[in-house]
Amino acid sequence: MTCQQFRKLIDSYVSDELLIETNHDVLTHLENCADCRNELAACREQRTRLAVAVRNSSDLRIDPAFAVRLREDLRQAALTPSLWEQIWTFKAPFVAAAVVGVVLVFAIGVLFVFKKPSDGNYSLTASAISEMVNLAVGDHENCAIHFALKEKPIPLAVAAEKYGRFYDGLDKTVADALKTGDYKFVEAHSCVYEGQRFAHIVLKHGDKVVSILVTRTDTVEQTSPTTLGQFGGYPTASSLGTHYAFFVISDLPEQENLTLANDLSPAIASHMASA
Amino acid sequence: MFGSRAEQRKNWEAFESEALPFMGDVFRLAMYLVRDRDKAEDLVQETFSNALTSFHRYEMGTNCRAWLSTILYNVHKKHLRNERRLKFVEDMEERIAETIAFEPPIPQRLTDDEILAALDKVPEQFRTAVLLTDVEGFSYKEASSLLKVPIGTVMSRLHRGRRLLRIELAEYATKTRLIANRQV
């Protein structure tokens, strides 16, 4: 090894990123080269002194009072039962009564106000579709990518009890329909983004995150999966079915995203029809 | 996290032992990013809140600090996008010529504050690479994942960051007359 070769490797050597064989070559060179040994020592010294200076800096140290407050806030969030749990364990009977009352009023309102058009068919307008797509992409980004939803996701089985049978087993439907073993199952749940509830299955393909999203809509028309282009930077494919919309959103190449949607669409349609 | 009380407590205890010990490290990273204590605290609060919500996705025993750091970077990027402060930055790597042939010695009598002041003068992309690897101890692969750049870019930025810091330290020492005249 020459000094020039060593100088190209010195950063990786100091960071302990070299292969064992290369380390051996470096050590052999250093045994015979005082200049390179001095340069290595200088590099290491700079690294050490920088780390010490940063870690000693009071400006970069967390305020202990803030740390204590944050810990307590997190503990409260982790251990305080949700509103649903309080109702279920009868710890909030008045809240339970109020929730039931609201549900009844809403149900009555829906019965009186909601009317099918005379031909029994209706479809989402273009703006409604656009809004739905934006909500789906927003859910993908805020749930699967940033883990930043305001409301905590719930298991699909729980969603099935509360919001509709179609949630139950949707993850198994997707898993069975995947035609290649290249997709790794990450998780499945039901989540809400800006008031719209989705069944959400998260997959990974290499380092790419894929969201399979299904949500209830007013549609009765059936469409094949279509690529909608890029929404928010994410290739998006969608198809509509009887009372549902299905989305595949990822950072895969657009064609690959659409292929996945095509692979899953028949199984999703069958699942939704039987739910 | 819908579950029984016992499950909630178990989940909290696991989070407390795995994730909370890194609160200081995450805060330090947040300070590198936003350079303001109040903003850093907000960033850390949101990071740990998101981490708690998503703790079921974390694989116990893996690199929790790297996982938390990834969440921090994602939250920070989201804030920048919301504030519309993301701007196209030219590739700095090609604009700084490799003219550093002279490797000055490391001055001996600089204080920690002087070292940090020299670091502040290194352009941000290179400074971040140096901080993540030399101070925080992330591997090239981890730094690459955090910064969402190829490993080669991390290596290149680290190389230049270290060199530029060396130059800044030498100039700092020269200004305080700690390096002897070169002609002697």
Short mmCIF file of C-alpha atoms in Angstrom, two decimals:
data_model
loop_
_atom_site.label_atom_id
_atom_site.label_comp_id
_atom_site.label_asym_id
_atom_site.label_seq_id
_atom_site.Cartn_x
_atom_site.Cartn_y
_atom_site.Cartn_z
CA MET A 1 0.00 0.00 0.00
CA THR A 2 1.29 3.46 -0.88
CA CYS A 3 0.88 6.63 1.15
CA GLN A 4 -1.53 7.95 -1.48
CA GLN A 5 -3.66 4.82 -1.17
CA PHE A 6 -3.61 5.12 2.61
CA ARG A 7 -4.69 8.76 2.46
CA LYS A 8 -7.75 7.72 0.44
CA LEU A 9 -8.69 5.17 3.07
CA ILE A 10 -7.85 7.09 6.22
CA ASP A 11 -11.36 8.45 6.82
CA SER A 12 -12.94 5.01 6.55
CA TYR A 13 -10.19 3.49 8.68
CA VAL A 14 -10.76 6.03 11.46
CA SER A 15 -14.52 5.38 11.23
CA ASP A 16 -13.92 1.61 11.42
CA GLU A 17 -15.64 1.01 8.11
CA LEU A 18 -12.95 -0.99 6.30
CA LEU A 19 -12.95 -4.70 5.65
CA ILE A 20 -10.66 -6.80 7.83
CA GLU A 21 -8.29 -7.55 4.94
CA THR A 22 -7.95 -3.84 4.14
CA ASN A 23 -7.34 -3.05 7.79
CA HIS A 24 -4.50 -5.52 7.71
CA ASP A 25 -2.97 -3.78 4.67
CA VAL A 26 -3.32 -0.42 6.42
CA LEU A 27 -1.62 -1.66 9.56
CA THR A 28 1.24 -3.12 7.53
CA HIS A 29 1.76 0.24 5.82
CA LEU A 30 1.61 2.16 9.09
CA GLU A 31 4.32 -0.01 10.60
CA ASN A 32 6.72 1.41 8.03
CA CYS A 33 5.51 4.97 7.47
CA ALA A 34 5.92 7.60 10.18
CA ASP A 35 4.25 10.34 8.11
CA CYS A 36 1.07 8.33 7.72
CA ARG A 37 1.16 7.35 11.38
CA ASN A 38 1.36 11.04 12.31
CA GLU A 39 -1.49 11.89 9.95
CA LEU A 40 -3.63 9.10 11.43
CA ALA A 41 -2.91 10.36 14.94
CA ALA A 42 -3.91 13.89 13.95
CA CYS A 43 -7.14 12.65 12.38
CA ARG A 44 -8.03 10.62 15.46
CA GLU A 45 -7.18 13.49 17.78
CA GLN A 46 -9.45 15.86 15.89
CA ARG A 47 -12.27 13.32 16.03
CA THR A 48 -11.86 12.76 19.77
CA ARG A 49 -11.60 16.43 20.66
CA LEU A 50 -14.63 17.27 18.57
CA ALA A 51 -16.73 14.58 20.25
CA VAL A 52 -15.62 15.79 23.69
CA ALA A 53 -16.33 19.44 22.83
CA VAL A 54 -19.83 18.64 21.57
CA ARG A 55 -20.76 16.37 24.45
CA ASN A 56 -19.44 18.89 27.01
CA SER A 57 -21.41 21.73 25.48
CA SER A 58 -24.16 22.91 27.81
CA ASP A 59 -25.95 24.46 24.82
CA LEU A 60 -26.53 21.00 23.38
CA ARG A 61 -27.56 19.36 26.63
CA ILE A 62 -31.23 18.62 27.27
CA ASP A 63 -32.86 20.65 30.04
CA PRO A 64 -33.50 18.19 32.90
CA ALA A 65 -36.84 19.85 33.71
CA PHE A 66 -37.98 19.41 30.11
CA ALA A 67 -36.88 15.76 30.17
CA VAL A 68 -38.89 15.11 33.33
CA ARG A 69 -41.99 16.84 31.91
CA LEU A 70 -41.75 14.94 28.64
CA ARG A 71 -41.34 11.62 30.40
CA GLU A 72 -44.44 12.29 32.49
CA ASP A 73 -46.47 13.42 29.45
CA LEU A 74 -45.53 10.24 27.61
CA ARG A 75 -46.33 8.08 30.62
CA GLN A 76 -49.78 9.68 30.90
CA ALA A 77 -50.40 9.16 27.20
CA ALA A 78 -49.31 5.53 27.44
CA LEU A 79 -51.29 4.62 30.54
CA THR A 80 -54.44 6.74 30.41
CA PRO A 81 -57.29 4.60 29.08
CA SER A 82 -58.88 5.78 25.87
CA LEU A 83 -62.43 7.12 25.89
CA TRP A 84 -63.65 3.85 24.41
CA GLU A 85 -62.04 1.86 27.19
CA GLN A 86 -63.64 4.09 29.82
CA ILE A 87 -67.05 3.52 28.26
CA TRP A 88 -66.43 -0.22 27.99
CA THR A 89 -65.48 -0.48 31.66
CA PHE A 90 -68.40 1.76 32.68
CA LYS A 91 -66.09 4.34 34.16
CA ALA A 92 -67.79 7.13 32.21
CA PRO A 93 -71.49 6.35 32.17
CA PHE A 94 -72.47 9.90 31.32
CA VAL A 95 -69.98 9.99 28.47
CA ALA A 96 -71.34 6.63 27.33
CA ALA A 97 -74.88 7.98 27.40
CA ALA A 98 -73.83 11.06 25.44
CA VAL A 99 -72.04 8.97 22.80
CA VAL A 100 -75.05 6.68 22.41
CA GLY A 101 -77.26 9.71 22.09
CA VAL A 102 -75.08 11.21 19.37
CA VAL A 103 -75.02 7.91 17.48
CA LEU A 104 -78.82 7.63 17.65
CA VAL A 105 -79.31 11.18 16.40
CA PHE A 106 -76.87 10.55 13.58
CA ALA A 107 -78.54 7.28 12.62
CA ILE A 108 -81.99 8.87 12.57
CA GLY A 109 -80.61 11.77 10.60
CA VAL A 110 -79.06 9.43 8.05
CA LEU A 111 -82.34 7.50 7.65
CA PHE A 112 -84.36 10.62 7.02
CA VAL A 113 -81.85 12.62 5.04
CA PHE A 114 -80.00 10.01 3.00
CA LYS A 115 -81.85 9.11 -0.21
CA LYS A 116 -80.65 7.17 -3.20
CA PRO A 117 -81.17 8.87 -6.53
CA SER A 118 -84.12 7.38 -8.45
CA ASP A 119 -81.90 5.34 -10.74
CA GLY A 120 -80.07 3.77 -7.74
CA ASN A 121 -76.69 4.58 -9.23
CA TYR A 122 -74.35 7.35 -8.33
CA SER A 123 -70.68 7.93 -8.70
CA LEU A 124 -68.10 10.18 -7.18
CA THR A 125 -67.60 13.47 -8.98
CA ALA A 126 -64.14 14.28 -10.25
CA SER A 127 -63.54 16.65 -7.36
CA ALA A 128 -64.76 14.05 -4.86
CA ILE A 129 -62.39 11.48 -6.35
CA SER A 130 -59.54 13.98 -6.16
CA GLU A 131 -60.37 14.72 -2.55
CA MET A 132 -60.51 11.00 -1.74
CA VAL A 133 -57.13 10.41 -3.38
CA ASN A 134 -55.59 13.28 -1.42
CA LEU A 135 -56.93 11.79 1.79
CA ALA A 136 -55.52 8.37 0.91
CA VAL A 137 -52.10 9.83 0.08
CA GLY A 138 -52.22 11.90 3.25
CA ASP A 139 -52.92 8.76 5.25
CA HIS A 140 -50.02 6.94 3.58
CA GLU A 141 -47.63 9.77 4.35
CA ASN A 142 -48.77 10.56 7.87
CA CYS A 143 -49.35 6.97 9.00
CA ALA A 144 -46.97 4.65 7.16
CA ILE A 145 -44.11 7.11 6.63
CA HIS A 146 -44.20 9.57 9.53
CA PHE A 147 -46.23 7.67 12.19
CA ALA A 148 -47.90 11.02 12.88
CA LEU A 149 -51.65 10.50 12.94
CA LYS A 150 -53.63 12.40 15.55
CA GLU A 151 -55.84 9.40 16.33
CA LYS A 152 -54.22 6.08 17.17
CA PRO A 153 -54.86 3.25 14.69
CA ILE A 154 -56.95 0.30 15.84
CA PRO A 155 -56.69 -3.40 14.93
CA LEU A 156 -58.72 -4.53 11.91
CA ALA A 157 -60.71 -6.93 14.09
CA VAL A 158 -61.80 -4.07 16.33
CA ALA A 159 -62.64 -1.93 13.31
CA ALA A 160 -64.75 -4.80 11.96
CA GLU A 161 -66.84 -4.80 15.15
CA LYS A 162 -67.34 -1.06 15.09
CA TYR A 163 -67.32 0.05 11.47
CA GLY A 164 -68.06 -2.83 9.16
CA ARG A 165 -67.29 -6.48 8.50
CA PHE A 166 -65.10 -5.73 5.51
CA TYR A 167 -62.18 -4.78 7.78
CA ASP A 168 -61.96 -8.31 9.13
CA GLY A 169 -59.43 -10.47 7.33
CA LEU A 170 -58.51 -7.85 4.73
CA ASP A 171 -54.85 -8.30 5.63
CA LYS A 172 -55.10 -12.04 4.94
CA THR A 173 -56.83 -11.31 1.64
CA VAL A 174 -53.96 -9.04 0.62
CA ALA A 175 -51.31 -11.49 1.83
CA ASP A 176 -52.89 -14.36 -0.12
CA ALA A 177 -53.21 -12.24 -3.26
CA LEU A 178 -49.60 -11.12 -3.39
CA LYS A 179 -48.10 -12.88 -6.36
CA THR A 180 -44.45 -12.55 -5.43
CA GLY A 181 -42.54 -13.08 -2.23
CA ASP A 182 -40.81 -9.73 -2.64
CA TYR A 183 -43.24 -7.89 -0.39
CA LYS A 184 -42.72 -8.02 3.34
CA PHE A 185 -45.79 -7.59 5.49
CA VAL A 186 -45.26 -4.79 8.04
CA GLU A 187 -48.62 -4.30 9.67
CA ALA A 188 -52.36 -3.92 9.24
CA HIS A 189 -54.80 -1.68 11.08
CA SER A 190 -57.59 0.81 10.63
CA CYS A 191 -56.67 4.46 10.84
CA VAL A 192 -58.25 7.85 10.30
CA TYR A 193 -56.88 10.77 8.34
CA GLU A 194 -58.80 14.03 8.35
CA GLY A 195 -62.01 12.28 9.23
CA GLN A 196 -61.75 9.49 6.63
CA ARG A 197 -61.34 5.96 7.98
CA PHE A 198 -59.25 3.48 6.05
CA ALA A 199 -58.30 -0.15 6.29
CA HIS A 200 -54.54 0.15 5.99
CA ILE A 201 -52.09 -2.61 5.15
CA VAL A 202 -48.43 -1.59 5.12
CA LEU A 203 -45.92 -3.58 3.07
CA LYS A 204 -42.24 -3.16 2.32
CA HIS A 205 -40.51 -3.92 -0.95
CA GLY A 206 -36.80 -3.56 -0.25
CA ASP A 207 -36.64 -0.14 1.36
CA LYS A 208 -39.84 1.07 -0.33
CA VAL A 209 -42.96 1.49 1.79
CA VAL A 210 -46.27 0.47 0.22
CA SER A 211 -49.73 1.32 1.54
CA ILE A 212 -52.81 -0.68 0.57
CA LEU A 213 -55.81 1.42 1.57
CA VAL A 214 -59.49 0.55 1.37
CA THR A 215 -62.27 2.92 2.39
CA ARG A 216 -66.02 3.10 2.19
CA THR A 217 -67.49 5.38 -0.48
CA ASP A 218 -70.85 6.01 -2.13
CA THR A 219 -69.85 4.45 -5.43
CA VAL A 220 -71.52 1.53 -7.14
CA GLU A 221 -69.51 1.62 -10.34
CA GLN A 222 -66.70 -0.86 -10.85
CA THR A 223 -63.44 0.31 -12.37
CA SER A 224 -60.20 -1.45 -13.09
CA PRO A 225 -57.08 -0.19 -11.36
CA THR A 226 -55.84 2.97 -12.95
CA THR A 227 -52.65 4.81 -12.32
CA LEU A 228 -53.40 8.32 -11.14
CA GLY A 229 -49.85 9.52 -11.53
CA GLN A 230 -47.97 11.10 -8.67
CA PHE A 231 -49.81 12.57 -5.71
CA GLY A 232 -47.62 14.33 -3.20
CA GLY A 233 -44.64 12.65 -4.86
CA TYR A 234 -46.07 9.13 -4.42
CA PRO A 235 -47.14 6.95 -7.38
CA THR A 236 -50.84 6.24 -6.80
CA ALA A 237 -53.13 3.65 -8.33
CA SER A 238 -56.80 3.28 -7.55
CA SER A 239 -59.91 1.34 -8.41
CA LEU A 240 -63.53 1.77 -7.39
CA GLY A 241 -66.02 -0.90 -6.43
CA THR A 242 -69.48 -1.19 -4.91
CA HIS A 243 -69.32 1.12 -1.92
CA TYR A 244 -65.55 1.16 -1.68
CA ALA A 245 -62.40 2.68 -3.09
CA PHE A 246 -59.07 0.88 -3.12
CA PHE A 247 -55.68 2.57 -3.35
CA VAL A 248 -52.09 1.45 -3.74
CA ILE A 249 -49.66 4.23 -2.78
CA SER A 250 -45.91 3.84 -2.53
CA ASP A 251 -42.55 5.09 -3.72
CA LEU A 252 -42.21 2.21 -6.13
CA PRO A 253 -41.84 3.00 -9.86
CA GLU A 254 -45.26 3.92 -11.25
CA GLN A 255 -45.64 0.80 -13.40
CA GLU A 256 -44.71 -1.48 -10.51
CA ASN A 257 -47.23 0.30 -8.30
CA LEU A 258 -49.96 -0.26 -10.90
CA THR A 259 -48.99 -3.93 -11.36
CA LEU A 260 -49.43 -4.47 -7.63
CA ALA A 261 -52.85 -2.80 -7.76
CA ASN A 262 -53.85 -5.06 -10.66
CA ASP A 263 -52.68 -8.14 -8.74
CA LEU A 264 -54.68 -7.23 -5.65
CA SER A 265 -57.82 -5.77 -7.19
CA PRO A 266 -59.74 -9.03 -7.88
CA ALA A 267 -59.11 -10.33 -4.37
CA ILE A 268 -60.12 -7.02 -2.81
CA ALA A 269 -63.31 -6.96 -4.91
CA SER A 270 -64.17 -10.51 -3.87
CA HIS A 271 -63.48 -9.73 -0.22
CA MET A 272 -65.64 -6.62 -0.28
CA ALA A 273 -68.48 -8.42 -2.03
CA SER A 274 -68.58 -11.14 0.60
CA ALA A 275 -68.30 -8.76 3.59
CA MET B 1 -52.59 1.35 21.72
CA PHE B 2 -55.81 -0.43 22.44
CA GLY B 3 -55.16 -3.20 24.91
CA SER B 4 -55.63 -4.29 28.50
CA ARG B 5 -54.21 -2.23 31.35
CA ALA B 6 -51.54 -4.84 31.90
CA GLU B 7 -50.53 -4.70 28.23
CA GLN B 8 -50.41 -0.91 28.31
CA ARG B 9 -48.16 -0.96 31.35
CA LYS B 10 -45.92 -3.60 29.83
CA ASN B 11 -45.66 -1.56 26.62
CA TRP B 12 -44.85 1.59 28.57
CA GLU B 13 -42.16 -0.14 30.61
CA ALA B 14 -40.54 -1.48 27.47
CA PHE B 15 -40.65 1.98 25.87
CA GLU B 16 -39.27 3.58 29.02
CA SER B 17 -36.31 1.22 29.16
CA GLU B 18 -35.55 1.08 25.41
CA ALA B 19 -36.31 4.55 24.07
CA LEU B 20 -36.25 7.12 26.88
CA PRO B 21 -32.53 6.69 27.68
CA PHE B 22 -31.82 8.28 24.28
CA MET B 23 -33.76 11.45 24.98
CA GLY B 24 -30.54 13.44 25.45
CA ASP B 25 -28.98 12.10 22.25
CA VAL B 26 -32.13 12.88 20.26
CA PHE B 27 -32.22 16.38 21.74
CA ARG B 28 -28.63 16.98 20.68
CA LEU B 29 -29.46 15.87 17.13
CA ALA B 30 -32.50 18.15 17.16
CA MET B 31 -30.28 21.07 18.16
CA TYR B 32 -27.98 20.36 15.21
CA LEU B 33 -31.02 20.55 12.94
CA VAL B 34 -32.87 23.60 14.23
CA ARG B 35 -30.22 25.51 16.26
CA ASP B 36 -32.90 26.77 18.66
CA ARG B 37 -33.65 25.27 22.06
CA ASP B 38 -37.42 25.84 22.01
CA LYS B 39 -37.79 24.40 18.51
CA ALA B 40 -35.55 21.48 19.45
CA GLU B 41 -37.75 20.69 22.46
CA ASP B 42 -40.87 20.77 20.25
CA LEU B 43 -39.15 18.47 17.79
CA VAL B 44 -38.13 16.04 20.53
CA GLN B 45 -41.63 16.07 22.04
CA GLU B 46 -43.23 15.19 18.70
CA THR B 47 -40.57 12.58 17.95
CA PHE B 48 -41.10 10.68 21.19
CA SER B 49 -44.86 11.00 20.94
CA ASN B 50 -44.76 9.45 17.46
CA ALA B 51 -42.31 6.83 18.67
CA LEU B 52 -44.64 5.86 21.53
CA THR B 53 -47.57 5.50 19.12
CA SER B 54 -45.49 3.36 16.78
CA PHE B 55 -43.52 1.43 19.36
CA HIS B 56 -45.23 -1.81 18.31
CA ARG B 57 -43.34 -1.47 15.01
CA TYR B 58 -39.95 -1.28 16.70
CA GLU B 59 -38.08 -4.57 16.91
CA MET B 60 -36.78 -4.95 20.46
CA GLY B 61 -33.03 -5.23 20.74
CA THR B 62 -32.29 -3.46 17.45
CA ASN B 63 -30.76 0.01 17.21
CA CYS B 64 -33.33 2.12 19.03
CA ARG B 65 -31.25 5.29 18.77
CA ALA B 66 -31.12 4.99 14.99
CA TRP B 67 -34.88 4.30 14.91
CA LEU B 68 -35.62 7.39 17.02
CA SER B 69 -33.24 9.47 14.90
CA THR B 70 -35.08 8.42 11.75
CA ILE B 71 -38.38 9.54 13.27
CA LEU B 72 -36.74 12.84 14.27
CA TYR B 73 -35.47 13.49 10.76
CA ASN B 74 -38.89 12.64 9.27
CA VAL B 75 -40.68 14.99 11.69
CA HIS B 76 -38.18 17.75 10.92
CA LYS B 77 -38.65 17.28 7.18
CA LYS B 78 -42.42 17.43 7.61
CA HIS B 79 -42.11 20.73 9.51
CA LEU B 80 -39.85 22.16 6.83
CA ARG B 81 -42.32 21.12 4.14
CA ASN B 82 -45.18 22.71 6.07
CA GLU B 83 -43.20 25.89 6.47
CA ARG B 84 -42.31 25.72 2.76
CA ARG B 85 -38.68 26.12 3.65
CA LEU B 86 -37.44 23.21 1.55
CA LYS B 87 -35.45 24.70 -1.25
CA PHE B 88 -33.40 23.26 -4.02
CA VAL B 89 -29.78 23.23 -2.98
CA GLU B 90 -27.10 22.86 -5.55
CA ASP B 91 -24.80 19.97 -5.17
CA MET B 92 -22.16 21.53 -2.96
CA GLU B 93 -19.78 18.65 -3.36
CA GLU B 94 -18.78 19.63 -6.88
CA ARG B 95 -18.48 23.32 -6.06
CA ILE B 96 -15.78 22.97 -3.46
CA ALA B 97 -12.60 22.05 -5.25
CA GLU B 98 -10.26 19.48 -3.77
CA THR B 99 -7.48 21.99 -3.18
CA ILE B 100 -6.52 20.82 0.25
CA ALA B 101 -3.01 19.49 -0.19
CA PHE B 102 -1.60 20.89 3.01
CA GLU B 103 -2.78 19.16 6.16
CA PRO B 104 -2.22 21.58 9.02
CA PRO B 105 -1.44 20.15 12.44
CA ILE B 106 -4.15 20.09 15.08
CA PRO B 107 -3.59 23.07 17.40
CA GLN B 108 -3.11 21.96 20.97
CA ARG B 109 -4.50 24.76 23.05
CA LEU B 110 -7.93 25.36 21.66
CA THR B 111 -10.86 25.31 24.05
CA ASP B 112 -14.05 23.32 23.49
CA ASP B 113 -15.88 26.53 22.57
CA GLU B 114 -13.25 27.39 19.98
CA ILE B 115 -13.53 23.91 18.47
CA LEU B 116 -17.31 24.30 18.26
CA ALA B 117 -16.94 27.77 16.73
CA ALA B 118 -14.65 26.30 14.07
CA LEU B 119 -17.18 23.54 13.41
CA ASP B 120 -19.91 26.15 12.89
CA LYS B 121 -17.96 27.53 9.96
CA VAL B 122 -18.01 24.24 8.09
CA PRO B 123 -20.87 24.21 5.54
CA GLU B 124 -23.95 22.46 6.86
CA GLN B 125 -23.93 19.34 4.67
CA PHE B 126 -20.36 18.49 5.62
CA ARG B 127 -20.83 19.53 9.24
CA THR B 128 -23.82 17.16 9.56
CA ALA B 129 -21.83 14.24 8.16
CA VAL B 130 -19.03 14.89 10.66
CA LEU B 131 -21.44 15.22 13.58
CA LEU B 132 -23.39 12.07 12.76
CA THR B 133 -20.28 9.87 12.36
CA ASP B 134 -17.55 11.39 14.54
CA VAL B 135 -19.72 12.63 17.42
CA GLU B 136 -22.86 10.49 17.37
CA GLY B 137 -21.06 7.37 16.19
CA PHE B 138 -23.50 6.39 13.43
CA SER B 139 -22.10 4.06 10.81
CA TYR B 140 -21.93 5.12 7.16
CA LYS B 141 -25.00 3.00 6.48
CA GLU B 142 -26.97 4.54 9.36
CA ALA B 143 -25.97 8.07 8.38
CA SER B 144 -26.92 7.31 4.77
CA SER B 145 -30.35 6.12 5.92
CA LEU B 146 -30.89 9.18 8.12
CA LEU B 147 -29.84 11.69 5.50
CA LYS B 148 -31.47 9.77 2.62
CA VAL B 149 -28.31 9.97 0.52
CA PRO B 150 -26.07 7.19 -0.86
CA ILE B 151 -23.24 5.86 1.31
CA GLY B 152 -20.74 7.30 -1.18
CA THR B 153 -22.16 10.76 -0.56
CA VAL B 154 -21.79 10.30 3.19
CA MET B 155 -18.15 9.30 2.71
CA SER B 156 -17.48 12.23 0.43
CA ARG B 157 -19.11 14.75 2.78
CA LEU B 158 -17.30 13.29 5.77
CA HIS B 159 -13.96 13.52 4.02
CA ARG B 160 -14.49 17.15 3.13
CA GLY B 161 -16.06 18.01 6.46
CA ARG B 162 -13.07 16.70 8.38
CA ARG B 163 -10.66 18.51 6.09
CA LEU B 164 -12.52 21.80 6.29
CA LEU B 165 -12.72 21.52 10.08
CA ARG B 166 -8.99 20.95 10.17
CA ILE B 167 -8.43 24.11 8.16
CA GLU B 168 -10.79 26.11 10.38
CA LEU B 169 -9.06 24.90 13.53
CA ALA B 170 -5.69 25.84 12.10
CA GLU B 171 -6.92 29.31 11.12
CA TYR B 172 -8.43 29.76 14.54
CA ALA B 173 -5.16 28.89 16.17
CA THR B 174 -3.28 31.21 13.81
CA LYS B 175 -5.53 34.06 14.83
CA THR B 176 -4.72 33.44 18.47
CA ARG B 177 -1.01 33.09 17.62
CA LEU B 178 -0.66 29.54 18.85
CA ILE B 179 1.05 28.16 15.72
CA ALA B 180 4.66 29.15 15.25
CA ASN B 181 5.80 31.05 12.19
CA ARG B 182 6.10 28.58 9.29
CA GLN B 183 9.39 30.01 8.22
CA VAL B 184 11.05 29.13 11.50
#
